[in-house]
Coordinates of C-alpha atoms and ligand atoms in Angstrom, one line a residue:
M1091 CA -7.4 30.6 -3.4
A1092 CA -8.2 30.5 0.3
Q1093 CA -11.6 31.9 1.4
K1094 CA -13.1 33.0 4.7
D1095 CA -15.3 30.3 6.2
N1096 CA -18.0 32.6 7.7
R1097 CA -21.5 32.6 6.2
I1098 CA -21.0 29.4 4.3
L1099 CA -24.2 28.7 2.4
L1100 CA -24.9 25.1 1.6
L1101 CA -27.8 25.8 -0.7
N1102 CA -30.0 22.8 -1.1
A1103 CA -27.8 20.3 0.8
P1104 CA -29.9 18.0 2.9
R1105 CA -30.8 19.3 6.3
L1106 CA -29.3 17.2 9.1
P1107 CA -30.0 15.3 11.3
L1108 CA -32.5 13.2 9.4
E1109 CA -35.7 11.9 11.0
D1110 CA -35.2 8.4 12.6
A1111 CA -37.5 6.6 10.3
K1112 CA -35.9 8.2 7.2
L1113 CA -32.4 7.4 8.5
E1114 CA -33.3 3.7 9.1
E1115 CA -34.9 3.4 5.6
L1116 CA -31.9 5.0 3.8
T1117 CA -29.3 3.0 5.8
G1118 CA -31.1 -0.2 4.8
D1119 CA -31.0 1.0 1.2
L1120 CA -27.3 1.7 1.5
H1121 CA -26.5 -1.8 2.6
D1122 CA -28.5 -3.2 -0.3
F1123 CA -26.7 -0.9 -2.8
A1124 CA -23.3 -1.7 -1.3
H1125 CA -23.7 -5.5 -1.7
A1126 CA -25.3 -5.2 -5.1
H1127 CA -22.4 -3.1 -6.4
G1128 CA -19.4 -4.7 -4.7
L1129 CA -18.9 -1.9 -2.2
V1130 CA -17.9 -4.5 0.3
M1131 CA -15.0 -5.7 2.4
R1132 CA -14.1 -9.0 4.0
L1133 CA -14.9 -9.5 7.6
A1134 CA -12.2 -8.5 10.1
T1135 CA -12.7 -12.0 11.7
D1136 CA -12.3 -13.8 8.3
K1137 CA -9.8 -11.8 6.2
L1138 CA -8.9 -14.8 4.1
S1139 CA -12.3 -15.4 2.5
S1140 CA -14.8 -13.4 0.5
E1141 CA -17.6 -15.9 1.2
V1142 CA -19.3 -13.5 3.6
C1143 CA -18.5 -9.8 3.1
Q1144 CA -19.7 -6.7 4.9
T1145 CA -20.6 -3.1 3.7
T1146 CA -17.4 -1.1 3.5
P1147 CA -17.2 1.6 6.2
L1148 CA -19.0 4.6 4.6
T1149 CA -20.7 7.9 5.1
L1150 CA -24.4 7.9 4.4
L1151 CA -24.2 11.3 2.7
P1152 CA -21.5 13.1 0.8
S1153 CA -19.5 15.6 3.0
P1154 CA -19.4 19.3 2.3
F1155 CA -16.0 20.3 0.8
P1156 CA -15.1 23.8 -0.7
K1157 CA -15.3 23.7 -4.5
N1158 CA -12.3 25.9 -5.1
V1159 CA -10.1 23.8 -2.8
F1160 CA -11.2 20.6 -4.5
E1161 CA -10.5 22.1 -8.0
Q1162 CA -7.0 23.2 -6.8
A1163 CA -6.2 19.5 -5.8
V1164 CA -7.4 18.2 -9.2
K1165 CA -5.4 20.8 -11.0
L1166 CA -2.3 19.9 -9.1
Q1167 CA -2.4 16.2 -9.7
D1168 CA -0.7 16.1 -13.1
L1169 CA 2.1 18.3 -11.7
Y1170 CA 2.5 15.9 -8.7
A1171 CA 2.6 12.9 -11.0
L1172 CA 5.3 14.6 -13.2
L1173 CA 7.3 15.7 -10.1
Y1174 CA 7.5 12.2 -8.7
H1175 CA 8.1 10.6 -12.0
T1176 CA 11.1 12.9 -12.5
I1177 CA 12.5 12.6 -8.9
A1178 CA 12.4 8.8 -9.2
Y1179 CA 15.1 8.8 -11.9
D1180 CA 17.5 10.9 -9.8
F1181 CA 19.4 8.1 -8.0
D1182 CA 22.0 10.3 -6.4
F1183 CA 19.4 12.7 -4.9
L1184 CA 17.4 9.9 -3.5
I1185 CA 20.4 8.1 -2.0
D1186 CA 21.8 11.3 -0.5
I1187 CA 18.6 12.5 1.2
H1188 CA 18.0 9.1 2.8
K1189 CA 21.6 8.8 4.2
N1190 CA 20.4 9.5 7.8
V1191 CA 17.2 7.5 7.4
V1192 CA 19.1 4.3 6.5
K1193 CA 21.1 4.4 9.7
T1194 CA 18.2 3.0 11.7
D1195 CA 15.4 2.3 9.2
E1196 CA 16.1 -1.2 7.9
F1197 CA 13.2 -1.1 5.4
I1198 CA 14.4 2.0 3.7
R1199 CA 17.9 0.7 3.8
N1200 CA 16.9 -2.4 1.9
M1201 CA 15.1 -0.3 -0.7
I1202 CA 18.1 1.9 -1.1
E1203 CA 20.4 -1.1 -1.6
I1204 CA 18.2 -2.3 -4.4
L1205 CA 18.2 1.2 -5.9
K1206 CA 22.0 1.2 -5.8
K1207 CA 22.1 -2.1 -7.7
V1208 CA 19.7 -0.7 -10.3
K1209 CA 21.9 2.4 -10.6
T1210 CA 25.0 0.2 -11.2
Q1211 CA 23.4 -2.2 -13.6
G1212 CA 21.3 0.4 -15.5
L1213 CA 17.5 0.3 -16.0
K1214 CA 16.5 -2.9 -17.9
Q1215 CA 13.1 -1.2 -18.5
P1216 CA 13.3 2.5 -19.1
I1217 CA 9.5 2.8 -19.2
T1218 CA 7.9 3.3 -15.8
L1219 CA 4.4 3.8 -14.5
A1220 CA 3.3 5.8 -11.5
I1221 CA -0.2 5.2 -10.3
Q1222 CA -0.6 7.8 -7.6
R1223 CA -3.0 9.2 -5.1
S1224 CA -2.1 12.5 -3.5
D1225 CA -3.8 13.1 -0.1
Y1226 CA -4.7 16.5 1.3
M1227 CA -6.7 18.2 4.0
C1228 CA -8.8 21.4 3.7
H1229 CA -6.8 23.2 6.3
K1230 CA -8.0 26.1 8.4
D1231 CA -5.2 28.5 9.0
Q1232 CA -5.3 29.5 12.7
A1233 CA -4.2 33.1 12.2
S1234 CA -6.3 34.1 9.2
A1235 CA -9.2 31.6 9.6
E1236 CA -8.9 30.9 5.9
Y1237 CA -9.2 27.5 4.3
G1238 CA -6.5 26.2 2.0
L1239 CA -5.3 22.9 0.4
K1240 CA -2.4 21.2 2.3
Q1241 CA -0.9 17.9 1.4
I1242 CA -0.8 15.1 3.9
E1243 CA 1.3 12.7 1.8
I1244 CA 1.7 11.2 -1.6
N1245 CA 1.0 7.5 -2.3
N1246 CA 3.1 6.0 -5.2
I1247 CA 2.4 2.5 -4.2
A1248 CA -0.8 0.5 -3.7
S1249 CA -3.1 3.5 -3.9
S1250 CA -6.4 1.9 -2.8
M1251 CA -10.1 2.6 -2.1
G1252 CA -10.7 3.9 -5.7
A1253 CA -13.3 1.2 -6.4
H1254 CA -15.2 2.0 -3.2
A1255 CA -15.1 5.7 -3.8
Q1256 CA -16.3 5.4 -7.4
R1257 CA -19.3 3.3 -6.2
L1258 CA -20.0 5.5 -3.3
T1259 CA -20.3 8.5 -5.6
E1260 CA -23.1 6.6 -7.3
W1261 CA -24.8 6.0 -4.0
H1262 CA -24.4 9.6 -2.9
I1263 CA -26.1 10.8 -6.1
R1264 CA -28.9 8.3 -5.4
I1265 CA -29.4 9.4 -1.8
L1266 CA -29.5 13.1 -2.8
K1267 CA -32.2 12.2 -5.3
A1268 CA -34.1 10.3 -2.6
L1269 CA -33.9 13.4 -0.4
E1270 CA -35.3 15.5 -3.3
V1271 CA -32.2 17.6 -3.9
P1272 CA -32.7 19.0 -7.4
D1273 CA -30.8 17.4 -10.3
D1274 CA -29.0 20.6 -11.3
V1275 CA -27.7 21.0 -7.7
I1276 CA -26.5 17.4 -7.7
K1277 CA -24.7 17.9 -11.0
R1278 CA -22.9 20.9 -9.7
A1279 CA -22.1 19.5 -6.2
I1280 CA -21.0 15.9 -7.1
P1281 CA -18.1 15.8 -9.5
E1282 CA -17.6 12.8 -11.8
N1283 CA -15.6 10.1 -10.0
K1284 CA -14.0 7.3 -12.1
P1285 CA -10.6 6.4 -10.8
I1286 CA -10.9 2.7 -11.7
P1287 CA -11.2 3.0 -15.5
M1288 CA -8.2 5.4 -15.3
I1289 CA -6.0 3.0 -13.3
A1290 CA -7.0 0.1 -15.6
E1291 CA -6.2 2.3 -18.6
A1292 CA -2.7 2.9 -17.2
L1293 CA -2.1 -0.8 -16.6
F1294 CA -3.4 -1.6 -20.0
K1295 CA -1.1 0.9 -21.7
A1296 CA 1.9 -0.6 -19.9
W1297 CA 0.8 -4.1 -20.8
S1298 CA 0.3 -3.2 -24.4
H1299 CA 3.6 -1.4 -24.6
F1300 CA 5.3 -4.6 -23.5
N1301 CA 3.7 -6.1 -26.7
I1302 CA 3.7 -9.8 -25.9
P1303 CA 0.1 -11.0 -25.9
S1304 CA 0.8 -13.9 -23.4
A1305 CA 2.7 -11.7 -21.0
W1306 CA 1.5 -11.4 -17.4
V1307 CA 0.1 -8.7 -15.3
L1308 CA 1.5 -9.7 -11.9
V1309 CA -0.5 -8.3 -9.0
V1310 CA 1.7 -8.4 -5.9
V1311 CA -0.6 -9.0 -2.9
E1312 CA -0.5 -9.5 0.9
N1313 CA -0.9 -12.9 2.4
V1314 CA -4.1 -11.7 4.1
N1315 CA -6.1 -8.9 2.6
Q1316 CA -9.4 -7.6 4.0
N1317 CA -9.7 -5.1 1.1
Q1318 CA -9.5 -7.8 -1.6
I1319 CA -12.7 -6.6 -3.4
D1320 CA -11.4 -3.1 -4.0
Q1321 CA -8.4 -4.6 -5.8
R1322 CA -10.5 -7.0 -7.8
H1323 CA -12.5 -4.2 -9.4
V1324 CA -9.3 -3.0 -11.0
E1325 CA -8.6 -6.4 -12.4
Y1326 CA -12.1 -6.8 -13.8
E1327 CA -11.8 -3.4 -15.5
L1328 CA -8.5 -4.4 -17.0
E1329 CA -10.1 -7.5 -18.5
K1330 CA -12.8 -5.3 -20.1
L1331 CA -10.0 -3.4 -21.8
G1332 CA -8.6 -6.5 -23.3
V1333 CA -6.1 -8.2 -21.0
P1334 CA -7.2 -11.8 -20.9
M1335 CA -8.0 -13.1 -17.4
T1336 CA -5.5 -15.9 -18.1
C1337 CA -2.8 -13.2 -18.1
I1338 CA -3.6 -11.7 -14.7
I1339 CA -2.0 -13.4 -11.8
R1340 CA -1.9 -12.6 -8.0
R1341 CA 1.1 -13.6 -5.9
T1342 CA 2.6 -12.7 -2.6
L1343 CA 6.2 -11.7 -2.4
T1344 CA 7.0 -15.0 -0.8
Q1345 CA 5.4 -16.8 -3.8
C1346 CA 7.3 -14.5 -6.1
Y1347 CA 10.5 -15.6 -4.6
E1348 CA 9.6 -19.2 -5.2
Q1349 CA 8.1 -18.8 -8.7
L1350 CA 9.8 -15.9 -10.5
S1351 CA 13.1 -16.2 -12.4
L1352 CA 15.2 -13.9 -14.6
N1353 CA 16.2 -15.3 -18.0
E1354 CA 19.3 -14.4 -19.9
T1355 CA 17.7 -11.3 -21.4
S1356 CA 16.5 -10.2 -18.0
D1357 CA 12.8 -11.0 -18.6
L1358 CA 10.9 -11.8 -15.4
M1359 CA 9.5 -15.3 -16.0
I1360 CA 6.7 -17.2 -14.3
D1361 CA 5.3 -20.4 -15.7
G1362 CA 7.4 -20.0 -18.9
R1363 CA 5.9 -16.6 -19.8
P1364 CA 7.3 -13.1 -19.2
V1365 CA 5.8 -10.6 -16.8
A1366 CA 4.8 -7.4 -18.6
I1367 CA 3.8 -5.4 -15.6
V1368 CA 4.2 -5.8 -11.8
Y1369 CA 1.4 -4.0 -10.0
F1370 CA 2.2 -3.7 -6.4
R1371 CA -0.8 -3.8 -4.1
A1372 CA 1.6 -4.9 -1.4
G1373 CA 5.3 -4.3 -0.7
Y1374 CA 5.1 -1.0 1.1
S1375 CA 5.4 -2.3 4.6
P1376 CA 8.2 -4.2 6.4
D1377 CA 5.6 -6.9 7.2
H1378 CA 5.4 -7.8 3.5
Y1379 CA 9.1 -8.8 3.6
P1380 CA 9.3 -11.2 6.6
T1381 CA 12.6 -12.7 5.4
N1382 CA 15.4 -12.0 2.9
K1383 CA 13.5 -14.1 0.3
E1384 CA 11.0 -11.4 -0.2
W1385 CA 13.7 -8.8 -0.7
E1386 CA 15.4 -11.1 -3.2
A1387 CA 12.1 -11.4 -5.1
R1388 CA 11.8 -7.6 -5.1
E1389 CA 15.4 -7.3 -6.4
R1390 CA 14.7 -9.7 -9.2
M1391 CA 11.7 -7.7 -10.3
E1392 CA 13.7 -4.4 -10.2
L1393 CA 16.5 -5.9 -12.3
S1394 CA 14.1 -7.2 -15.0
T1395 CA 12.4 -5.9 -18.1
A1396 CA 9.0 -5.9 -16.5
I1397 CA 7.3 -2.5 -16.1
K1398 CA 6.8 -1.9 -12.4
T1399 CA 4.2 0.2 -10.7
P1400 CA 6.0 1.5 -8.8
W1401 CA 9.6 0.8 -9.7
I1402 CA 12.1 1.1 -6.9
G1403 CA 13.1 4.7 -7.7
L1404 CA 9.5 5.8 -7.4
Q1405 CA 8.9 3.9 -4.2
V1406 CA 12.0 5.5 -2.5
A1407 CA 10.7 8.8 -3.7
N1408 CA 7.4 8.0 -1.8
T1409 CA 8.9 8.5 1.6
K1410 CA 7.9 11.2 4.0
K1411 CA 11.6 12.1 4.0
T1412 CA 11.5 13.0 0.3
Q1413 CA 8.3 15.0 0.9
Q1414 CA 10.1 17.0 3.7
V1415 CA 13.3 17.6 1.6
L1416 CA 11.2 18.8 -1.3
S1417 CA 9.7 21.5 1.0
E1418 CA 13.2 22.9 1.8
D1419 CA 14.2 26.1 0.0
G1420 CA 14.9 25.6 -3.7
V1421 CA 14.7 21.8 -3.8
L1422 CA 11.3 21.3 -5.4
E1423 CA 12.3 24.0 -7.9
R1424 CA 15.2 21.8 -9.2
F1425 CA 12.7 19.2 -10.5
I1426 CA 9.9 21.4 -11.9
G1427 CA 10.9 23.5 -14.8
K1428 CA 8.2 26.2 -14.8
P1429 CA 8.4 28.5 -11.8
R1430 CA 4.6 29.0 -11.8
D1431 CA 4.0 25.2 -11.5
A1432 CA 6.6 25.0 -8.7
R1433 CA 4.8 27.8 -6.9
D1434 CA 1.4 26.1 -7.3
I1435 CA 2.8 22.8 -5.8
R1436 CA 4.6 24.7 -3.0
I1437 CA 1.4 26.4 -1.9
S1438 CA 0.1 22.9 -1.0
F1439 CA 3.0 22.0 1.2
A1440 CA 2.5 22.0 5.0
G1441 CA 5.4 22.9 7.3
M1442 CA 7.8 20.1 7.6
W1443 CA 11.2 19.8 9.3
A1444 CA 14.1 17.3 9.6
L1445 CA 14.8 16.5 13.3
E1446 CA 18.5 16.0 12.6
N1447 CA 19.1 19.4 11.1
Q1448 CA 21.0 21.7 13.5
D1449 CA 20.1 25.1 12.0
D1450 CA 18.4 27.7 14.2
V1451 CA 15.0 27.5 12.5
T1452 CA 14.8 23.7 13.0
L1453 CA 16.0 23.9 16.6
K1454 CA 13.4 26.5 17.4
V1455 CA 10.6 24.5 15.7
V1456 CA 11.6 21.3 17.6
Q1457 CA 11.5 23.3 20.9
G1458 CA 8.2 24.8 19.8
A1459 CA 6.7 21.3 19.2
Q1460 CA 7.7 20.3 22.8
K1461 CA 5.9 23.4 24.1
H1462 CA 2.9 23.2 21.8
P1463 CA 2.4 19.5 21.0
D1464 CA -1.1 20.2 19.7
A1465 CA 0.4 22.0 16.7
F1466 CA 2.7 19.3 15.4
V1467 CA 2.8 15.6 14.5
L1468 CA 5.9 13.3 14.3
K1469 CA 6.0 10.8 11.4
P1470 CA 8.3 7.8 10.8
Q1471 CA 8.8 6.4 7.2
T1472 CA 6.3 3.6 7.7
E1473 CA 3.4 3.5 5.2
G1474 CA -0.2 2.3 5.8
G1475 CA -1.8 4.4 8.4
A1476 CA -0.2 2.7 11.3
A1477 CA 2.2 5.2 13.0
L1478 CA 1.6 8.8 13.8
H1479 CA 3.1 10.2 17.0
T1480 CA 1.2 13.1 18.7
G1481 CA 0.8 14.8 22.1
D1482 CA 2.8 13.6 25.1
E1483 CA 4.2 10.7 23.2
M1484 CA 5.6 13.0 20.6
V1485 CA 7.1 15.3 23.2
Q1486 CA 8.8 12.4 24.9
M1487 CA 10.2 11.1 21.6
L1488 CA 11.5 14.6 20.6
R1489 CA 13.3 14.7 24.0
E1490 CA 14.6 11.1 24.1
L1491 CA 15.2 9.9 20.5
P1492 CA 18.9 9.0 20.2
E1493 CA 20.9 11.0 17.7
E1494 CA 21.2 8.3 15.1
E1495 CA 17.4 7.7 15.1
R1496 CA 16.4 11.3 14.5
G1497 CA 17.0 11.1 10.8
A1498 CA 14.2 8.5 10.4
Y1499 CA 11.4 10.9 11.4
I1500 CA 10.0 14.1 10.1
L1501 CA 8.2 16.7 12.2
M1502 CA 5.1 18.1 10.5
E1503 CA 2.7 21.0 11.2
K1504 CA -0.5 19.5 12.5
L1505 CA -3.3 20.3 10.0
R1506 CA -6.6 21.6 11.2
P1507 CA -9.2 20.3 8.7
M1508 CA -12.6 21.9 8.5
I1509 CA -15.2 20.1 10.7
I1510 CA -18.4 18.8 9.1
E1511 CA -21.3 16.6 10.2
N1512 CA -22.2 13.3 8.7
Y1513 CA -23.6 9.8 9.4
L1514 CA -20.9 7.2 9.7
V1515 CA -22.1 3.7 8.7
L1516 CA -20.1 0.7 10.0
A1517 CA -21.5 -2.8 9.4
K1518 CA -23.3 -4.3 12.4
K1519 CA -22.8 -1.1 14.5
P1520 CA -25.3 1.7 15.3
V1521 CA -25.1 4.5 12.7
T1522 CA -23.5 7.5 14.3
F1523 CA -24.1 11.2 13.6
A1524 CA -20.6 12.6 14.1
K1525 CA -18.6 15.8 13.9
A1526 CA -16.0 14.7 11.5
V1527 CA -13.0 15.7 9.4
S1528 CA -12.1 14.6 5.9
E1529 CA -8.9 13.9 3.9
L1530 CA -9.2 14.3 0.1
G1531 CA -7.2 12.0 -2.3
V1532 CA -6.9 12.6 -6.0
Y1533 CA -5.8 9.8 -8.4
G1534 CA -3.6 10.1 -11.4
Y1535 CA -0.8 8.4 -13.4
A1536 CA 2.4 9.2 -15.2
F1537 CA 3.5 6.7 -17.8
G1538 CA 6.5 6.6 -20.1
A1539 CA 10.3 7.1 -20.2
K1540 CA 12.2 9.7 -18.2
D1541 CA 11.3 12.6 -20.4
A1542 CA 7.8 13.7 -21.3
P1543 CA 5.6 11.0 -19.7
E1544 CA 1.9 10.8 -20.4
L1545 CA -0.1 12.3 -17.5
K1546 CA -3.7 11.8 -16.5
T1547 CA -5.9 12.7 -13.6
A1548 CA -9.2 11.1 -12.8
G1549 CA -11.2 10.3 -9.7
H1550 CA -11.0 11.1 -6.0
L1551 CA -11.6 9.7 -2.6
L1552 CA -12.7 11.4 0.6
R1553 CA -11.9 9.6 3.9
T1554 CA -13.8 10.9 6.9
K1555 CA -13.1 10.2 10.5
P1556 CA -14.5 11.5 13.9
E1557 CA -13.0 14.8 14.7
T1558 CA -11.3 13.2 17.8
T1559 CA -9.4 10.5 15.9
A1560 CA -5.8 11.3 15.1
M1561 CA -4.9 8.7 12.5
G1562 CA -6.5 7.9 9.1
G1563 CA -6.8 4.7 7.2
V1564 CA -10.0 2.9 6.3
A1565 CA -8.6 -0.6 6.4
A1566 CA -6.9 0.3 9.7
G1567 CA -10.4 1.1 11.1
H1568 CA -9.9 4.8 11.7
A1569 CA -11.8 6.4 8.8
V1570 CA -14.7 5.7 6.5
V1571 CA -15.0 6.1 2.7
D1572 CA -16.7 9.3 1.7
T1573 CA -17.1 11.6 -1.3
P1574 CA -17.3 15.4 -1.5
F1575 CA -20.4 17.6 -1.9
L1576 CA -18.9 20.7 -3.4
Y1577 CA -20.1 24.1 -2.4
E1578 CA -19.1 27.6 -3.3
F1579 CA -18.6 30.5 -0.9
I1580 CA -20.9 33.5 -1.3
Ligands
LIG1326 P1 0.4 6.8 6.1 O1 1.5 6.5 5.1 O2 0.6 6.0 7.3 O3 -0.9 6.7 5.4 P2 0.0 9.6 6.5 O4 0.9 10.7 6.3 O5 -1.1 9.5 5.5 O6 0.7 8.2 6.6 O7 -0.6 9.7 8.0 C1 -1.7 8.9 8.4 C2 -2.9 9.7 8.9 O8 -2.5 10.6 9.9 C3 -3.5 10.6 7.8 O9 -4.4 9.9 7.1 C4 -4.1 11.8 8.6 O10 -5.4 11.4 9.1 C5 -3.1 11.9 9.8 N1 -2.1 12.9 9.6 C6 -0.9 12.7 8.9 N2 -0.3 13.9 8.9 C7 -1.0 14.8 9.5 C8 -0.9 16.2 9.8 N3 0.2 16.9 9.4 N4 -1.8 16.9 10.4 C9 -2.9 16.2 10.8 N5 -3.2 14.9 10.6 C10 -2.2 14.2 10.0
LIG1327 MG1 -1.9 8.1 4.2

């Protein structure tokens, strides 16, 4: 799959940099387009209101991305959805692999406690829904100088930015036309990008399966949410499919604690009507559970007949720990029946190691990371783009982390994404022409009971950040939304 990166020919891609006048004109057009199409975010200074919004952080142009690597990611998505759908039902595996994580990570400990209760009481709702985005980098191998697809992480909860990415693809087609790129080139270089109809379809299937016309779609949200508009596009699409707007409700976990109850048949009730589906756009961070009340609300949901996306098994399977354990010899292969499929998934794994393991290989790698900090990153279990330990900080942590805390981290090979150039557009800031790197996410879902779920893949997101920025995350202010301009090697 991997290819040499010399003599890349980006036939017909716009020549950069653009002339100043052209840049100014196109940037102005982009802001109009963004506001006309809901490609906007709330202001950082006023995250509670949509009255005044700003253009989402974006790239002006699509970024070059190798076509074969992109296609590999798209092809893998159904396999990843099936893999995580399957792991989620293996309670004993999930409890066992997190036994060291729970010693010091209170958040995962609370999740595992709920998982154990679900295990004891049995699933009240055997149908589950995974709405997923798998994130990758196009990694340049240092020894061979070849590019290949390597996974950063999987997102089984609150996979966001799809609405922005979908709209940005429309803009990127538009700007390529404005720059007189021929239509047939645009067609080949810009793949269709429609994650939101797919996500809405998944939610609609779950709601229809519940088969009570007045049942709720409960969207679990944060108290404060700068990226509200991205979420709203999913709800509006869901209404188009036939879920009445009077059946869609948004609640924080604190409100869920106050308003949700379980009836005698384990239906999750709110305002006298059952919840068909709980769609978590929050609930992945310790901040979302400030007190025990929020955990109680989560437990009620998990012990109910509502279909949850994700359910607790799938969320526990979301951890970096699960990702690392899957990469150990023979583990992934236990969950994927076909050896060829397992091989295809395994090719996309980066090197990952458990700090607490005492085998020779791990000890050597941990020593290696202290000597060559530039080749590794250290990750806790936290979600949401907030915590990545690199450089001197990582070295110090590797040296000083107490024994009982080591299980809560994974050590990962630092990926070296290919470097591209693009214009980064941030509202009210000068447009910058930057050397940048990208992370590709591919959206998909798995819906159904334990065996033979329905699988679907549609849509993608590129997030691009200056080459020198370590962390990702658009909402966290590190990266901007982008889409790929696919090119082939000659
Ligand atoms: P989170 O759950 O916080 O999103 P990620 O695993 O996605 O955790 O890490 C956050 C960001 O850190 C990524 O978006 C990416 O930019 C960077 N990152 C994570 N892992 C690596 C890695 N192995 N090599 C290089 N960069 C990484
Ligand atoms: Mg991430």
